Amino acid sequence: MSLEENPDSLILSDDPLHPANLIPELCRNFYQLGWVTGTGGGITIRLGDKVFIAPSGVQKERMLPKHIFVLPFPQPEPSPHTDRESQCTPLFWNAFDLRDAGSCIHTHSQNAVMATLLWPGSTFTISHQMIKGVRVGGTGRALSYLDTLELPIIENTPNEEDLKDSMGEAMKRYPDAAGILVRRHGVYVWDGGLHSTFVFVAWICTHLIFQCLDYLFEIGVKMKLAGLETVLTT
Amino acid sequence: MSLEENPDSLILSDDPLHPANLIPELCRNFYQLGWVTGTGGGITIRLGDKVFIAPSGVQKERMLPKHIFVLPFPQPEPSPHTDRESQCTPLFWNAFDLRDAGSCIHTHSQNAVMATLLWPGSTFTISHQMIKGVRVGGTGRALSYLDTLELPIIENTPNEEDLKDSMGEAMKRYPDAAGILVRRHGVYVWDGGLHSTFVFVAWICTHLIFQCLDYLFEIGVKMKLAGLETVLTT
Amino acid sequence: MSLEENPDSLILSDDPLHPANLIPELCRNFYQLGWVTGTGGGITIRLGDKVFIAPSGVQKERMLPKHIFVLPFPQPEPSPHTDRESQCTPLFWNAFDLRDAGSCIHTHSQNAVMATLLWPGSTFTISHQMIKGVRVGGTGRALSYLDTLELPIIENTPNEEDLKDSMGEAMKRYPDAAGILVRRHGVYVWDGGLHSTFVFVAWICTHLIFQCLDYLFEIGVKMKLAGLETVLTT
Amino acid sequence: MSLEENPDSLILSDDPLHPANLIPELCRNFYQLGWVTGTGGGITIRLGDKVFIAPSGVQKERMLPKHIFVLPFPQPEPSPHTDRESQCTPLFWNAFDLRDAGSCIHTHSQNAVMATLLWPGSTFTISHQMIKGVRVGGTGRALSYLDTLELPIIENTPNEEDLKDSMGEAMKRYPDAAGILVRRHGVYVWDGGLHSTFVFVAWICTHLIFQCLDYLFEIGVKMKLAGLETVLTT
């Protein structure tokens, strides 16, 4: 049966690394680790000319392949988005369009939110920590221990989709940033990936950059609260 | 065999979403996430003219369908409650009677208890955080990022059932509140749900509101301890 | 085959609630919850004239029924203890002899250790919290919300068995205490239990008292660090 | 088929305690406990004339036996190391060469990193805590409650392998230390083990020493932040 006959064929696969299988597995893993709660946050993977998106409004630990949305890449105009889709979609597209990303993660991590509160300016900065897991711009060379990591912080809006423009501007202004913090809200992290059949590699990279950044938010917040400097000038 | 012949038929079902199966599963999940300890806290689901209640005095991680109590809704007078039943029952009924709730959760969350200690007045308030998962009164429209969440805090009593009146008064005085904090004790959270066969939807909503509120207690406590304002006046 | 012919028959049972099966299961559970690490801590259950003890020197998450020691109760003189046995044995016996306990738990909980550091005197005290899970002396009536919980803190010694006398003295001086804190070391918690075939009930009670006390150490430490009074005089 | 014919025979075993099976199991366990994130950290086990090493660049929770590297012991000159191997290899070899270790663990534990920030000098010191799980030099007698634990802290370098010399010097200067802290980076812990067929014993010991040290970093950091002295002079 062709795709026209059975649109579900896009999300039915025996391959555990297929995006429609991998996204729910990873959502459960994130839930068990306490990184997402309830329906907060979102995940997307681009595989060639298809984009797979975890929906809003479904509990992360109960997500199934049938819940995954599939959108064409690039997007046709006007956009075919529906109401039930993830509110993160326009922001995920920033990562695809501006960084040629293979995947993107959004969380409401309390470490990220506290970082945006304790760094009241327009960027989060930290140096001399284990930042080697982060790549320049999310896609370039790995950062070095001596580099200063700098992530822009944009102000939140009531509707998630209204962040699209300010997020895009921040991504252009900070081409080396591997993610965008949203004040009092959370973080977006992406990876250049391969947007190819090597979806697993792409996704894992984003996953690792997110873990590495969240580790840095956590240690940075602890340092601030302990009165320690987070950027060394050596 | 009819119900009169086998009252256990109320709690025996092959459907994993049946309240008598869902409540124990969720209790185990809560236990693993560290949200309940020992026999503390409680959960109820209303399904049409039946109310299913997790018992006091049974460890959350060892609860079985046979432990679940079933009460008629509405309650006959005088109440047929027994000693072995949950001490939370009269408080759960506040949610059913005053909010037409489909389910209700009670926990001794340390985030909730710390919030009642760091907000010594009669309400917990926070704004400009991810409060979109909370509904007005637990049943209305979703709150916006720009709204201020306000939850009443009532004083604790030695016997849980003696909270019924003050909890009811607070629910009437704060019709928009999606939950009630009890000083030095914990929190009650409910959802309007559908009190219909769509039990799962009802329960999940309460579950999500609880997660969202607990997230707000946690970040609010962190902000207070860091000397940050929790309500912005923009 | 009789016990004389096969001493292993004491620890071989198909019953998951048999102490030799229950202790390893609970040790794994404690490990997963982060309550014990490595080989620290210990657990004992008394069942009639037999005492079952988790050994020192075995990782909690890898314990098997064959690792469990079985000692006679009461103890013959001189004691038949061997080197490989738990160092906690003499202290567990305090709970059996002085409180007629059915079981006893010892942990190096960081909440307990921090409590002994932030309460530099001879007792840990807290009131107006959820202390209803704790029983007077570990065996009597449940405490009320209005009661003040008071636990003695004894000074540590290099060898665990040398705590036996000071722990025994503290248990006699504080007959209402449901546990003993050891400064910079941890806590011992017991329950009167039934020391009968209802082993499960006995064990669960100790387990719950431990959970409840650890909850109180945790919230007490948070309150102290936030500058809040832990005992109210109303 | 001989080893020359099938090099994979080194990492294919039905024995769950074989290093190539044990390392992935333990990595998953560490990941679930939150002790490692992403690809950070590393583990090695020496078994006679073979050294088994978990690779860099593979997620800890997805590691398989086929990912494990096997190197000869002692190392031939020049070293046959490849690019895909763990960056920790030269540092693991310090533990083998200078302490005759059976295994070694490296983590980026936040407790360890915070300890290196709150102890700005050249050593981390703590006394009068549960340090009995730590052995003198990692291989000697167990420490006593009255002993002061002292671990050297070395300064980090951008490339992990460049730590080899300063780590080796610190190990010689502090022959009693059971581990080495690396400022703003993490910790290396080893055990003398048996470097024999009793691999499991060797590994478990290192695992326990790591747990014990991380427990001490955690409680030490809490004490520092609470303004408490971490070394008592009695």
Short mmCIF file of N, CA, C and O in Angstrom, two decimals, chain A residues 87-154:
data_model
loop_
_atom_site.label_atom_id
_atom_site.label_comp_id
_atom_site.label_asym_id
_atom_site.label_seq_id
_atom_site.Cartn_x
_atom_site.Cartn_y
_atom_site.Cartn_z
N GLN A 87 3.19 23.29 19.77
CA GLN A 87 3.37 24.74 19.71
C GLN A 87 4.81 25.11 19.43
O GLN A 87 5.12 26.25 19.10
N CYS A 88 5.69 24.15 19.57
CA CYS A 88 7.12 24.41 19.33
C CYS A 88 7.47 24.43 17.86
O CYS A 88 8.61 24.79 17.50
N THR A 89 6.55 24.00 16.99
CA THR A 89 6.90 23.78 15.59
C THR A 89 7.61 24.98 14.94
O THR A 89 8.68 24.80 14.34
N PRO A 90 7.08 26.21 15.06
CA PRO A 90 7.78 27.31 14.38
C PRO A 90 9.20 27.52 14.91
O PRO A 90 10.08 27.98 14.18
N LEU A 91 9.42 27.16 16.18
CA LEU A 91 10.73 27.36 16.77
C LEU A 91 11.68 26.26 16.35
O LEU A 91 12.87 26.50 16.09
N PHE A 92 11.16 25.05 16.24
CA PHE A 92 11.98 23.96 15.68
C PHE A 92 12.43 24.34 14.27
O PHE A 92 13.57 24.06 13.89
N TRP A 93 11.52 24.98 13.52
CA TRP A 93 11.88 25.32 12.14
C TRP A 93 13.03 26.32 12.08
O TRP A 93 13.81 26.32 11.14
N ASN A 94 13.13 27.19 13.08
CA ASN A 94 14.31 28.07 13.15
C ASN A 94 15.59 27.25 13.11
O ASN A 94 16.55 27.61 12.43
N ALA A 95 15.60 26.15 13.87
CA ALA A 95 16.82 25.32 13.92
C ALA A 95 17.08 24.68 12.57
O ALA A 95 18.23 24.59 12.12
N PHE A 96 15.99 24.25 11.89
CA PHE A 96 16.19 23.64 10.56
C PHE A 96 16.67 24.69 9.55
O PHE A 96 17.60 24.45 8.78
N ASP A 97 16.00 25.86 9.55
CA ASP A 97 16.28 26.87 8.52
C ASP A 97 17.60 27.60 8.75
O ASP A 97 18.35 27.88 7.83
N LEU A 98 17.88 27.94 10.02
CA LEU A 98 19.03 28.81 10.29
C LEU A 98 20.30 28.03 10.62
O LEU A 98 21.39 28.59 10.55
N ARG A 99 20.14 26.76 11.04
CA ARG A 99 21.35 26.00 11.41
C ARG A 99 21.45 24.68 10.63
O ARG A 99 22.38 23.91 10.87
N ASP A 100 20.49 24.45 9.75
CA ASP A 100 20.51 23.19 8.98
C ASP A 100 20.53 22.01 9.95
O ASP A 100 21.25 21.02 9.75
N ALA A 101 19.73 22.12 11.02
CA ALA A 101 19.77 21.14 12.11
C ALA A 101 19.14 19.81 11.71
O ALA A 101 18.25 19.76 10.86
N GLY A 102 19.61 18.75 12.35
CA GLY A 102 19.01 17.44 12.17
C GLY A 102 17.97 17.14 13.25
O GLY A 102 17.09 16.30 13.06
N SER A 103 18.07 17.81 14.38
CA SER A 103 17.06 17.61 15.43
C SER A 103 17.11 18.77 16.40
O SER A 103 18.03 19.60 16.38
N CYS A 104 16.08 18.87 17.24
CA CYS A 104 15.96 19.98 18.18
C CYS A 104 15.17 19.49 19.40
O CYS A 104 14.22 18.71 19.26
N ILE A 105 15.60 19.93 20.59
CA ILE A 105 14.93 19.59 21.84
C ILE A 105 14.54 20.88 22.57
O ILE A 105 15.32 21.84 22.58
N HIS A 106 13.36 20.87 23.17
CA HIS A 106 12.94 21.99 24.02
C HIS A 106 12.51 21.44 25.37
O HIS A 106 11.74 20.48 25.44
N THR A 107 13.04 22.00 26.46
CA THR A 107 12.60 21.60 27.80
C THR A 107 12.35 22.82 28.67
O THR A 107 12.84 23.92 28.37
N HIS A 108 11.59 22.57 29.76
CA HIS A 108 11.36 23.59 30.79
C HIS A 108 12.27 23.31 32.00
O HIS A 108 11.89 23.59 33.13
N SER A 109 13.41 22.74 31.75
CA SER A 109 14.38 22.40 32.80
C SER A 109 14.49 23.51 33.85
O SER A 109 14.70 24.67 33.53
N GLN A 110 14.38 23.12 35.13
CA GLN A 110 14.51 24.13 36.19
C GLN A 110 15.94 24.69 36.24
O GLN A 110 16.12 25.84 36.64
N ASN A 111 16.92 23.89 35.84
CA ASN A 111 18.27 24.44 35.79
C ASN A 111 18.35 25.58 34.77
O ASN A 111 18.97 26.60 35.02
N ALA A 112 17.70 25.39 33.61
CA ALA A 112 17.71 26.43 32.58
C ALA A 112 16.95 27.66 33.07
O ALA A 112 17.40 28.80 32.90
N VAL A 113 15.78 27.45 33.69
CA VAL A 113 14.98 28.59 34.16
C VAL A 113 15.74 29.36 35.23
O VAL A 113 15.80 30.60 35.21
N MET A 114 16.34 28.65 36.19
CA MET A 114 17.11 29.35 37.23
C MET A 114 18.28 30.11 36.63
O MET A 114 18.62 31.21 37.07
N ALA A 115 18.91 29.54 35.59
CA ALA A 115 20.01 30.24 34.93
C ALA A 115 19.53 31.57 34.35
O ALA A 115 20.22 32.60 34.46
N THR A 116 18.34 31.58 33.76
CA THR A 116 17.85 32.84 33.17
C THR A 116 17.49 33.86 34.25
O THR A 116 17.43 35.05 33.97
N LEU A 117 17.24 33.39 35.48
CA LEU A 117 16.92 34.31 36.57
C LEU A 117 18.19 34.85 37.23
O LEU A 117 18.23 36.01 37.68
N LEU A 118 19.22 34.03 37.31
CA LEU A 118 20.46 34.45 37.99
C LEU A 118 21.43 35.14 37.03
O LEU A 118 22.39 35.76 37.47
N TRP A 119 21.19 35.03 35.72
CA TRP A 119 21.92 35.81 34.72
C TRP A 119 20.90 36.80 34.13
O TRP A 119 20.28 36.51 33.11
N PRO A 120 20.69 37.95 34.77
CA PRO A 120 19.58 38.82 34.35
C PRO A 120 19.84 39.55 33.03
O PRO A 120 18.93 40.15 32.48
N GLY A 121 21.06 39.48 32.49
CA GLY A 121 21.36 40.15 31.23
C GLY A 121 20.90 39.35 30.04
O GLY A 121 20.00 38.50 30.14
N SER A 122 21.54 39.61 28.91
CA SER A 122 21.06 39.00 27.66
C SER A 122 21.80 37.71 27.29
O SER A 122 21.51 37.13 26.26
N THR A 123 22.76 37.29 28.11
CA THR A 123 23.45 36.03 27.82
C THR A 123 23.78 35.26 29.10
O THR A 123 23.97 35.85 30.16
N PHE A 124 23.86 33.94 28.96
CA PHE A 124 24.40 33.05 29.99
C PHE A 124 25.83 32.73 29.59
O PHE A 124 26.08 32.34 28.43
N THR A 125 26.77 32.92 30.52
CA THR A 125 28.17 32.67 30.18
C THR A 125 28.82 31.81 31.26
O THR A 125 28.58 32.00 32.45
N ILE A 126 29.66 30.92 30.81
CA ILE A 126 30.43 30.10 31.75
C ILE A 126 31.70 29.65 31.04
O ILE A 126 31.71 29.45 29.82
N SER A 127 32.77 29.50 31.82
CA SER A 127 34.04 29.04 31.22
C SER A 127 34.71 28.06 32.16
O SER A 127 34.30 27.92 33.32
N HIS A 128 35.73 27.38 31.67
CA HIS A 128 36.53 26.47 32.50
C HIS A 128 35.66 25.43 33.18
O HIS A 128 35.72 25.24 34.40
N GLN A 129 34.81 24.82 32.40
CA GLN A 129 34.02 23.67 32.86
C GLN A 129 34.05 22.64 31.75
O GLN A 129 34.65 22.86 30.70
N MET A 130 33.39 21.52 31.97
CA MET A 130 33.41 20.44 30.97
C MET A 130 32.44 20.76 29.83
O MET A 130 31.34 20.24 29.77
N ILE A 131 32.88 21.66 28.94
CA ILE A 131 32.01 22.11 27.85
C ILE A 131 32.38 21.45 26.54
O ILE A 131 31.89 21.84 25.48
N LYS A 132 33.22 20.42 26.59
CA LYS A 132 33.69 19.80 25.34
C LYS A 132 32.57 19.09 24.58
O LYS A 132 32.72 18.81 23.40
N GLY A 133 31.45 18.79 25.26
CA GLY A 133 30.32 18.15 24.58
C GLY A 133 29.52 19.11 23.73
O GLY A 133 28.63 18.68 22.98
N VAL A 134 29.80 20.42 23.82
CA VAL A 134 29.05 21.43 23.05
C VAL A 134 29.84 21.83 21.82
O VAL A 134 31.06 22.01 21.89
N ARG A 135 29.14 21.96 20.69
CA ARG A 135 29.81 22.33 19.45
C ARG A 135 29.50 23.80 19.10
O ARG A 135 28.42 24.30 19.43
N VAL A 136 30.42 24.46 18.46
CA VAL A 136 30.22 25.85 18.03
C VAL A 136 29.00 25.92 17.12
O VAL A 136 28.94 25.20 16.12
N GLY A 137 28.02 26.71 17.48
CA GLY A 137 26.80 26.84 16.70
C GLY A 137 25.96 25.58 16.70
O GLY A 137 24.96 25.49 15.99
N GLY A 138 26.37 24.60 17.49
CA GLY A 138 25.65 23.32 17.53
C GLY A 138 26.11 22.37 16.44
O GLY A 138 25.75 21.20 16.44
N THR A 139 26.94 22.89 15.51
CA THR A 139 27.29 22.09 14.33
C THR A 139 28.77 22.08 14.04
O THR A 139 29.24 21.29 13.23
N GLY A 140 29.54 22.98 14.68
CA GLY A 140 30.95 23.13 14.30
C GLY A 140 31.86 22.30 15.18
O GLY A 140 31.50 21.23 15.66
N ARG A 141 33.07 22.84 15.42
CA ARG A 141 34.06 22.12 16.22
C ARG A 141 33.59 22.08 17.68
O ARG A 141 32.80 22.92 18.12
N ALA A 142 34.10 21.10 18.43
CA ALA A 142 33.81 21.02 19.85
C ALA A 142 34.48 22.17 20.58
O ALA A 142 35.58 22.58 20.24
N LEU A 143 33.77 22.73 21.59
CA LEU A 143 34.36 23.78 22.40
C LEU A 143 35.51 23.19 23.24
O LEU A 143 35.52 22.00 23.55
N SER A 144 36.43 24.06 23.62
CA SER A 144 37.56 23.66 24.46
C SER A 144 37.31 24.13 25.89
O SER A 144 36.55 25.07 26.15
N TYR A 145 38.00 23.48 26.82
CA TYR A 145 37.92 23.85 28.23
C TYR A 145 38.22 25.33 28.44
O TYR A 145 37.68 25.96 29.35
N LEU A 146 39.06 25.91 27.60
CA LEU A 146 39.45 27.31 27.79
C LEU A 146 38.47 28.28 27.15
O LEU A 146 38.55 29.48 27.36
N ASP A 147 37.55 27.79 26.33
CA ASP A 147 36.56 28.67 25.71
C ASP A 147 35.51 29.13 26.72
O ASP A 147 35.24 28.46 27.71
N THR A 148 34.90 30.29 26.44
CA THR A 148 33.74 30.73 27.22
C THR A 148 32.48 30.41 26.44
O THR A 148 32.34 30.82 25.29
N LEU A 149 31.62 29.63 27.05
CA LEU A 149 30.33 29.33 26.43
C LEU A 149 29.41 30.52 26.62
O LEU A 149 29.29 31.05 27.73
N GLU A 150 28.77 30.96 25.54
CA GLU A 150 27.85 32.11 25.63
C GLU A 150 26.55 31.74 24.93
O GLU A 150 26.56 31.43 23.73
N LEU A 151 25.45 31.77 25.66
CA LEU A 151 24.14 31.48 25.07
C LEU A 151 23.25 32.69 25.24
O LEU A 151 23.15 33.25 26.34
N PRO A 152 22.56 33.12 24.16
CA PRO A 152 21.63 34.25 24.31
C PRO A 152 20.41 33.86 25.16
O PRO A 152 19.98 32.71 25.16
N ILE A 153 19.90 34.85 25.89
CA ILE A 153 18.65 34.68 26.64
C ILE A 153 17.63 35.65 26.04
O ILE A 153 17.85 36.86 26.03
N ILE A 154 16.53 35.11 25.52
CA ILE A 154 15.48 35.98 24.98
C ILE A 154 14.32 36.04 25.98
O ILE A 154 14.17 35.16 26.83
#
